[in-house]
Each structure stands twice: as structure tokens, then as C-alpha cells.
XYZ file of N, CA, C and O in Angstrom:
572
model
N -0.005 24.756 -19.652
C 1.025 24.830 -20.650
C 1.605 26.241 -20.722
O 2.814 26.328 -20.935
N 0.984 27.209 -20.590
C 1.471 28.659 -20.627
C 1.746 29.071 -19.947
O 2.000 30.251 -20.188
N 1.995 28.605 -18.421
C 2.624 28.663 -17.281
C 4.128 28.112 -17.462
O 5.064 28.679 -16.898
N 4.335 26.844 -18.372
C 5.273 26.275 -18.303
C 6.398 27.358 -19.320
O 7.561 27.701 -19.110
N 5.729 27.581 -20.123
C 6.187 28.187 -21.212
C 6.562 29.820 -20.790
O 7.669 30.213 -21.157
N 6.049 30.382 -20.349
C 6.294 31.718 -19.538
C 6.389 31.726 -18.180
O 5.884 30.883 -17.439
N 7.352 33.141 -17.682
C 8.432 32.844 -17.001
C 7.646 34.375 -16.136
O 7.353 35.349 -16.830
N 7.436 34.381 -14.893
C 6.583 35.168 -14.459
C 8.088 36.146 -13.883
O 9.144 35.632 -13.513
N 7.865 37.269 -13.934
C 8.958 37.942 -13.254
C 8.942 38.055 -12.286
O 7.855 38.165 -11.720
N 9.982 38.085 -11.664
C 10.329 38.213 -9.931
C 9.709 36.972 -8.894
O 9.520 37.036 -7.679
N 9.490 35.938 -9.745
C 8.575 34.711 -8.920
C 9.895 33.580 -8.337
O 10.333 32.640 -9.001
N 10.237 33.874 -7.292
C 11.121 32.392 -7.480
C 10.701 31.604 -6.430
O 10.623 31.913 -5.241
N 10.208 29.657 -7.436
C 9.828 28.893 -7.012
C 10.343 28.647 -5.510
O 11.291 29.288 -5.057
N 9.742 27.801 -4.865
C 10.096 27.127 -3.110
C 11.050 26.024 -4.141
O 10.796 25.399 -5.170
N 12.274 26.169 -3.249
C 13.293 25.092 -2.954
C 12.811 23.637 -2.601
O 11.870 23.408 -1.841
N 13.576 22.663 -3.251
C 13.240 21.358 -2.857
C 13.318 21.287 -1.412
O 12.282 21.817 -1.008
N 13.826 21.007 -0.692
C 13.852 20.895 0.876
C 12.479 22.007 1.632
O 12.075 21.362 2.600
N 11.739 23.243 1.553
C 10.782 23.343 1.715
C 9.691 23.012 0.931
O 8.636 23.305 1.494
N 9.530 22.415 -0.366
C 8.604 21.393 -0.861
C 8.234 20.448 0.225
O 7.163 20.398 0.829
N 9.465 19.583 0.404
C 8.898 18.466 1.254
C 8.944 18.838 2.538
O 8.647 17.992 3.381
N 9.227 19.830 2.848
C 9.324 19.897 4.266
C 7.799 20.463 5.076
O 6.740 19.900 5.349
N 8.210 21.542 5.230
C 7.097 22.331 5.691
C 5.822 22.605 4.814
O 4.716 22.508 5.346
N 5.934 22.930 3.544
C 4.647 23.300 2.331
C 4.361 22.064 2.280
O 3.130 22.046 2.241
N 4.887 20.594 2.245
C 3.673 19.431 2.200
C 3.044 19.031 3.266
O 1.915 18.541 3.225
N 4.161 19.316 5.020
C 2.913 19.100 6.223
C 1.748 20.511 6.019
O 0.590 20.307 6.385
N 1.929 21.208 5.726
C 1.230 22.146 5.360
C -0.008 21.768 4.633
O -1.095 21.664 5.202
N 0.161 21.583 3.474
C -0.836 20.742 2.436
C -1.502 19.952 2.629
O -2.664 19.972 2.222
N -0.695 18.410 3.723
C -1.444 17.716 4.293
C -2.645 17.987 5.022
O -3.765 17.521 4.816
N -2.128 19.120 6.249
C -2.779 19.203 7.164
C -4.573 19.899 6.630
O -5.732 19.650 6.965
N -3.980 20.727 5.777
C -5.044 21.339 5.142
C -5.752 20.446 4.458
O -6.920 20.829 4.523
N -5.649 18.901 3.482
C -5.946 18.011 3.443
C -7.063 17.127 3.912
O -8.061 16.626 3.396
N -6.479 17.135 5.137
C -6.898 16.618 6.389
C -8.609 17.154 7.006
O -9.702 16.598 7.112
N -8.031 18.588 7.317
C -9.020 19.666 7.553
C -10.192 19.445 6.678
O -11.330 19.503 7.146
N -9.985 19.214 5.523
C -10.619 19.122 3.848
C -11.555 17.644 4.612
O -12.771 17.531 4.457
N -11.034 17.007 5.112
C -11.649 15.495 4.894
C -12.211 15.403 6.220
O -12.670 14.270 6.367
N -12.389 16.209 7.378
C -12.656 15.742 8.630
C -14.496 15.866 8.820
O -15.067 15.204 9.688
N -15.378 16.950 7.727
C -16.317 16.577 7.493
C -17.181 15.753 7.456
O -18.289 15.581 7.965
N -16.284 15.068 6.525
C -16.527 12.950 6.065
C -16.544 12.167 6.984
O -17.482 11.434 7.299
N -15.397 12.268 7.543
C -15.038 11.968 8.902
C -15.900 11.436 9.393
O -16.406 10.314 9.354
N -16.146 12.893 10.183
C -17.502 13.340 11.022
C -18.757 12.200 11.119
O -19.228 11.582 12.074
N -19.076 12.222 9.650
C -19.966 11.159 9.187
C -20.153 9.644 9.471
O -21.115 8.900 9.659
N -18.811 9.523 9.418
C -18.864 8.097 9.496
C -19.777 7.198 10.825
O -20.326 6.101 10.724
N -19.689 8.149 12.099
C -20.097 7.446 13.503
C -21.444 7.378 13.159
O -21.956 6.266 13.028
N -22.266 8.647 12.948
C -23.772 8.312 12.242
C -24.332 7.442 11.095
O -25.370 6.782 11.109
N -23.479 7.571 10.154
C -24.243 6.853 9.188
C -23.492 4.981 9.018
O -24.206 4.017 8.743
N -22.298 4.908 9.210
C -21.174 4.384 8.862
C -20.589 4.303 7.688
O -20.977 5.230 6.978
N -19.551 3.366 6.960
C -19.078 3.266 5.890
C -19.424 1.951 5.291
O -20.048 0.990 5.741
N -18.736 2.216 3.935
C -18.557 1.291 3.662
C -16.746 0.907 2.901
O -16.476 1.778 2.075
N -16.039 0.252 2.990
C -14.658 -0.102 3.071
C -14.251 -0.526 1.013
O -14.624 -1.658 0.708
N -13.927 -0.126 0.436
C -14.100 -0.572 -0.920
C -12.441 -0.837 -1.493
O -11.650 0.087 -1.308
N -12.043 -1.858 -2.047
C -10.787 -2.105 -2.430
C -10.392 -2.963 -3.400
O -10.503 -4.184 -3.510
N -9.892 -2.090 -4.114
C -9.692 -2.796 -5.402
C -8.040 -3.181 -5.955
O -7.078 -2.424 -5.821
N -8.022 -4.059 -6.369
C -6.200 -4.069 -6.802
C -6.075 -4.259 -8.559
O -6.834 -4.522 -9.492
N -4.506 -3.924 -8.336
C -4.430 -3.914 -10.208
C -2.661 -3.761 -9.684
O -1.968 -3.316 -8.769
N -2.566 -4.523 -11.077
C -1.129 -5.064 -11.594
C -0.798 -4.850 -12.737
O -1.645 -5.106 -13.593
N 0.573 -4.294 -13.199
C 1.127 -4.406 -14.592
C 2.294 -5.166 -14.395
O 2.481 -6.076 -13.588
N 3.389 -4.475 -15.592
C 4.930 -5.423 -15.487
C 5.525 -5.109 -14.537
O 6.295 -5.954 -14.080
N 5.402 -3.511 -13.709
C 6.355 -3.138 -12.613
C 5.812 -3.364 -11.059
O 6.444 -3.575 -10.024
N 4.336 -3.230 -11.322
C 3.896 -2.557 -9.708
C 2.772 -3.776 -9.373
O 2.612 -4.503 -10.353
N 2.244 -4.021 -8.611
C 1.125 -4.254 -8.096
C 0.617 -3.595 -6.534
O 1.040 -3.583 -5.377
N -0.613 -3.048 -7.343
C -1.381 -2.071 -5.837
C -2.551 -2.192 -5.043
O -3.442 -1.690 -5.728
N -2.951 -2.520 -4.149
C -4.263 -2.609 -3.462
C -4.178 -1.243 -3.095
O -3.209 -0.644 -2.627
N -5.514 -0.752 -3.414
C -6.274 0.656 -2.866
C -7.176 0.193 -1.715
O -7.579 -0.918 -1.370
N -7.357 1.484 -1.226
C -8.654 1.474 -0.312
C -9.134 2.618 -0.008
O -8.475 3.552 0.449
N -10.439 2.622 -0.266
C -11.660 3.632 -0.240
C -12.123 3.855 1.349
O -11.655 3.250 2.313
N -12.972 4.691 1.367
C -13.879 4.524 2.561
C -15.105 5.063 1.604
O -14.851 5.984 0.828
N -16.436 4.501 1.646
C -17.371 5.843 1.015
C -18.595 5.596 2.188
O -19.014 4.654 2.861
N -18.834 6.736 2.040
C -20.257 6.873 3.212
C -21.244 8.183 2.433
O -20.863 9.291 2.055
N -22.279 7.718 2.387
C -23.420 8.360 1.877
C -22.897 9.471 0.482
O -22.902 10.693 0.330
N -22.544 8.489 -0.227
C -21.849 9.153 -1.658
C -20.507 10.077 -1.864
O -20.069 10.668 -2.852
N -20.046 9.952 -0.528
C -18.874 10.678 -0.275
C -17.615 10.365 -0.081
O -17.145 10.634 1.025
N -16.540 9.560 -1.350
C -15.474 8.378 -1.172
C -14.559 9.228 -1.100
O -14.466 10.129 -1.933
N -13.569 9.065 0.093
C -12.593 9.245 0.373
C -10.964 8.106 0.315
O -10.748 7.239 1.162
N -10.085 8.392 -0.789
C -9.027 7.609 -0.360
C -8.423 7.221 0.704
O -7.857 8.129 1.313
N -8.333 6.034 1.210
C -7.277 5.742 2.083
C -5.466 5.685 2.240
O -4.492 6.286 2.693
N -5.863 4.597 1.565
C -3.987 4.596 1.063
C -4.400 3.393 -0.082
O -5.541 3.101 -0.441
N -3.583 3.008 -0.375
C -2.720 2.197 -1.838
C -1.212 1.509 -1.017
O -0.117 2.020 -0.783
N -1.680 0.374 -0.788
C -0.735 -0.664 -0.107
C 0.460 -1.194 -1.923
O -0.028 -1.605 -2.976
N 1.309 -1.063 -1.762
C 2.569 -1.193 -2.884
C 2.855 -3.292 -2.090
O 3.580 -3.638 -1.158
N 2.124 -3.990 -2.805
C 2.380 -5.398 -3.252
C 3.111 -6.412 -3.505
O 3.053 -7.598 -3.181
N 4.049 -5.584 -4.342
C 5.121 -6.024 -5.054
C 5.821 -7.232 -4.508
O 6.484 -7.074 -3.482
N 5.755 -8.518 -5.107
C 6.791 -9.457 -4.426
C 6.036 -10.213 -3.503
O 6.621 -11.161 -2.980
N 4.400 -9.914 -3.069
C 3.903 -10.535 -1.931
C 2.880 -11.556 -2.625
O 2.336 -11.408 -3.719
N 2.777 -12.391 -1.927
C 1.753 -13.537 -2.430
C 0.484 -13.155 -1.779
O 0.037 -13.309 -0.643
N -0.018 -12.525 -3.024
C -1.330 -12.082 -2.411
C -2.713 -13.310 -2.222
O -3.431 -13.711 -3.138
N -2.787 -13.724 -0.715
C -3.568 -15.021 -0.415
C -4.371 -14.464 0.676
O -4.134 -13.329 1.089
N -5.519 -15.350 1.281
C -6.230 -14.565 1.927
C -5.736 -14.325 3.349
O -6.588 -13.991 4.173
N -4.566 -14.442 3.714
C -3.949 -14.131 5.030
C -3.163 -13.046 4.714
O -2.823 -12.382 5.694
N -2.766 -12.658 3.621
C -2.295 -11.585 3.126
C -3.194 -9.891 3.286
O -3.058 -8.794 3.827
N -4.059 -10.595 2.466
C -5.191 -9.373 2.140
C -5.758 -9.450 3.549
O -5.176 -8.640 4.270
N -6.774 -10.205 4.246
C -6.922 -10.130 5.485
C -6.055 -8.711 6.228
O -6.283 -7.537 6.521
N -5.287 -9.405 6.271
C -4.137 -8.452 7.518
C -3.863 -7.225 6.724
O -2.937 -6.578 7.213
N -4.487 -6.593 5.426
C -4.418 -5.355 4.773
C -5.312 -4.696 4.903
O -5.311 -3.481 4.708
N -6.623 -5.622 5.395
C -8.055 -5.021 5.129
C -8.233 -4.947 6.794
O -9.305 -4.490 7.190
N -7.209 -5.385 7.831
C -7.745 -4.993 9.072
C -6.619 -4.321 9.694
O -6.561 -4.067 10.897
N -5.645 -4.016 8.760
C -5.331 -2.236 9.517
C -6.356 -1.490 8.816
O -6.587 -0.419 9.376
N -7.223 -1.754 7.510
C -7.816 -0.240 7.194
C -8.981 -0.141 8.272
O -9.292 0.936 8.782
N -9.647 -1.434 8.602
C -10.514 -1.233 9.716
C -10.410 -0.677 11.093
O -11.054 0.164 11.720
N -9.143 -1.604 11.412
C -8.412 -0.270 12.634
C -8.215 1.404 12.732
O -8.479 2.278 13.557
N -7.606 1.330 11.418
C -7.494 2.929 11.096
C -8.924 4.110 11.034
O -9.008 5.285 11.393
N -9.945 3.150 10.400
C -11.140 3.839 10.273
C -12.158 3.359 11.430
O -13.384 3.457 11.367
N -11.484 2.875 12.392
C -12.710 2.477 13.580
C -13.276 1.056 13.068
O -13.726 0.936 11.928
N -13.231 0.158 13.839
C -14.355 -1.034 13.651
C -15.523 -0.640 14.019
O -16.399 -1.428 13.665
N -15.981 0.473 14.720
C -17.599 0.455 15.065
C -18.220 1.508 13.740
O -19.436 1.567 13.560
N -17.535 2.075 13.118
C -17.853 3.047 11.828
C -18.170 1.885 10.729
O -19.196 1.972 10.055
N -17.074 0.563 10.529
C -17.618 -0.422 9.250
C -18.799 -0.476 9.218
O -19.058 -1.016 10.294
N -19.924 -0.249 8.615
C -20.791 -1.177 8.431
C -20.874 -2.024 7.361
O -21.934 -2.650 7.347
N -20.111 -2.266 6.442
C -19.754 -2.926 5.194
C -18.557 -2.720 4.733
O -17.804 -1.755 4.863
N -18.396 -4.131 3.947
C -16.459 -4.232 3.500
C -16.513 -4.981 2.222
O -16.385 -6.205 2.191
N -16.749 -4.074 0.908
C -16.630 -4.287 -0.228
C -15.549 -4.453 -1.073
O -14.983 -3.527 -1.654
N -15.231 -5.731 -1.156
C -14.066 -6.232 -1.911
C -13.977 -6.215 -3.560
O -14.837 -6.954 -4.038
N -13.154 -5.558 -4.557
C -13.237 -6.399 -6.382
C -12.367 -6.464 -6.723
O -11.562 -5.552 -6.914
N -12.200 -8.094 -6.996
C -10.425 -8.672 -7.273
C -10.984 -8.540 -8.499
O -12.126 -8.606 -8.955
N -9.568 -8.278 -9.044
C -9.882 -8.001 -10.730
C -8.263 -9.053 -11.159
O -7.076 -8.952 -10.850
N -8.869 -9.767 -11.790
C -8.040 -10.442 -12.652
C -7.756 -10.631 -14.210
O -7.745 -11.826 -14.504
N -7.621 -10.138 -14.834
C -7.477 -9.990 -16.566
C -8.642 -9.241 -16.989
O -8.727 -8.020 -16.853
N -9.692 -10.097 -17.589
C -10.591 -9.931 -17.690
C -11.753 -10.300 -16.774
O -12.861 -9.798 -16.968
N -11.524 -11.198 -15.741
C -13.112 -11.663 -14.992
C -12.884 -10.521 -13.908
O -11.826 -9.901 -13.791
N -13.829 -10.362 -13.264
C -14.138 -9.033 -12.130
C -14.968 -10.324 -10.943
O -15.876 -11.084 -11.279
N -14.507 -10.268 -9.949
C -15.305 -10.989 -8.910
C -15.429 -9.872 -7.627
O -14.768 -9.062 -6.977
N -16.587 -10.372 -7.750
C -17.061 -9.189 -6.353
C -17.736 -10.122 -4.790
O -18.684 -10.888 -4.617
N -16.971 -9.714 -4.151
C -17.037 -10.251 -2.823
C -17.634 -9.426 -1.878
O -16.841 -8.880 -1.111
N -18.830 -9.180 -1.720
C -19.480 -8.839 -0.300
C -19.306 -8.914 1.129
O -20.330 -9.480 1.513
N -18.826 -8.747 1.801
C -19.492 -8.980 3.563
C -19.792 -8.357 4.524
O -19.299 -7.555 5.317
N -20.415 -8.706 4.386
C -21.978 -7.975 5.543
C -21.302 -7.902 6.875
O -20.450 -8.720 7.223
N -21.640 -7.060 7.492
C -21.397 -7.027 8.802
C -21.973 -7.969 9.778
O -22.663 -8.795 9.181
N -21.954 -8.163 11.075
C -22.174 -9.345 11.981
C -23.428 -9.151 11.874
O -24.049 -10.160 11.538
N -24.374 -7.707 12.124
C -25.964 -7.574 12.616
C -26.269 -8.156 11.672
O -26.922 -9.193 11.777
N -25.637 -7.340 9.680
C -26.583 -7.686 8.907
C -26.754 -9.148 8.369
O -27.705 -9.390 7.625
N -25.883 -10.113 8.712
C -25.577 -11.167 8.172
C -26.830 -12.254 9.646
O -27.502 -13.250 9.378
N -26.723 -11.569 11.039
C -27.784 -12.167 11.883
C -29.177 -11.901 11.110
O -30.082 -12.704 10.881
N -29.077 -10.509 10.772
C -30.640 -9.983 10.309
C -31.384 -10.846 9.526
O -32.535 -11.209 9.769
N -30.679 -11.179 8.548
C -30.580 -11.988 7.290
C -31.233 -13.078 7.514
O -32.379 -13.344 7.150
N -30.286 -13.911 8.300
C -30.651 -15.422 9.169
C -32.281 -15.159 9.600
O -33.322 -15.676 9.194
N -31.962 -13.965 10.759
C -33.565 -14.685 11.255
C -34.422 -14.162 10.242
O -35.496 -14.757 10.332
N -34.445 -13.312 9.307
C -35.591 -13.037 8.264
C -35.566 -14.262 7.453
O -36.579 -14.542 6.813
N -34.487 -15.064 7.397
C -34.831 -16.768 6.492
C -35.153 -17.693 7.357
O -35.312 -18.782 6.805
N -35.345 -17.708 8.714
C -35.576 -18.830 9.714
C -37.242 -18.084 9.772
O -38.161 -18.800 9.374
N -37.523 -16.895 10.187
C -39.397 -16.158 10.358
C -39.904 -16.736 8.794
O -41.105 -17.006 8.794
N -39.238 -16.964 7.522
C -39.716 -16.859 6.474
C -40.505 -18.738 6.636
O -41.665 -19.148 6.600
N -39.246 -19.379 6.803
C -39.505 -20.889 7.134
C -41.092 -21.056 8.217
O -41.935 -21.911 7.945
N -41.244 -20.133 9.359
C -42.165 -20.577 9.875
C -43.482 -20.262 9.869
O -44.467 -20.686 10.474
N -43.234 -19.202 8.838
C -44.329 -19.073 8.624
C -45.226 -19.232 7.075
O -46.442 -19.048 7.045
């Protein structure tokens, strides 16, 4: 607030056209730099994919997370608006984020549709863990 309110002498702000120009690839990149740590992470430990949506009177948005070993990073926020969100919809939203973040980094893809008030949470396991699963309930049966 006292920034807004006082007027620093001899300071004059960056021009709109280097805002967006150069000082935000700038920002990005540094951004970027900021997040390649995480990155890093993902081939060792993997992720997990987290996405949530929400709607008012103007917008509707699907987000998407990545988090790996307590460390969530935004993806993007897909803008909705106007689309019939069905599962061929979301599908084909949730596998550019897998593309983008590597399919061999998923190891989990945590879905929560939120509708008014109910919250439904959708799990799915990856291919191993969903085999793992199986034969630990088929060894359980025989023995």
C-alpha cells in the first residue's frame, strides 16, 4: 500500500510493450530455472498428476498439478467454457498433461470432480500397481 501511495523519485516504471515482451520471457525463464529441480525428480521418484475443476457464472477451469514427494508444482488451468465436459473430453485434457510430463514419470493420476456440494474422488493406479494388486488378491485366494 505505501508503495502505491508514494512516488519514488527518479524511478520510471518499464513500459507496457517491455512488460510483455522481454521482462516476462525473462521471468518465465527464471521460473522455469526455479522448477527444473522438481523436474529433476520426477524420473526417480515419479509423480503424481492431481486435477481439480471449478465453475461459477463466467468461467469454468480444470487445473493441473504435478506433486512428487511433497513438492506440487502447477501445470496449467485448461479455460472450459462452452465445452461439455464428458469423459472423452477430460480424457484428451488429462493426456496432453501426461504427454507434457512424460508417461514414464506418471506413477499416479489423481482426479476431484467437485460438484456443488458432493466431492468425488477418482483414483487410478497405474498399470504395475493395479497388476500388483491383482496378483496380491489372486496369492491371497490360494492361500
Amino acid at each position: 500500500m505505501y508503495a502505491a501511495n508514494h512516488s519514488i523519485p527518479g524511478y520510471i516504471p518499464p513500459g507496457y510493450n517491455l512488460l510483455r515482451t522481454r521482462l516476462l520471457q525473462r521471468e518465465r525463464a527464471n521460473i522455469e530455472w526455479l522448477l527444473d529441480p522438481i523436474k529433476g525428480t520426477w524420473k526417480e521418484k515419479g509423480l503424481t498428476i492431481a486435477s481439480d475443476g471449478w465453475s461459477d457464472s463466467q468461467r469454468s477451469l480444470i487445473n493441473f498439478m504435478a506433486v512428487t514427494g511433497g513438492a506440487p508444482m502447477f501445470l496449467k488451468a485448461d479455460n472450459c467454457e462452452g465445452e461439455i465436459k464428458d469423459k472423452h473430453f477430460i480424457t484428451s485434457l488429462i493426456k496432453e498433461v501426461v504427454i507434457e510430463v512424460g508417461p514414464k514419470n506418471v506413477s499416479r493420476k489423481t482426479f476431484v470432480l467437485r460438484k456443488t456440494l458432493r466431492i468425488t474422488h477418482l483414483c487410478m493406479m497405474s498399470i504395475v500397481g493395479l497388476l500388483l494388486s491383482l496378483v496380491m488378491q489372486v496369492a491371497s485366494r490360494i492361500s
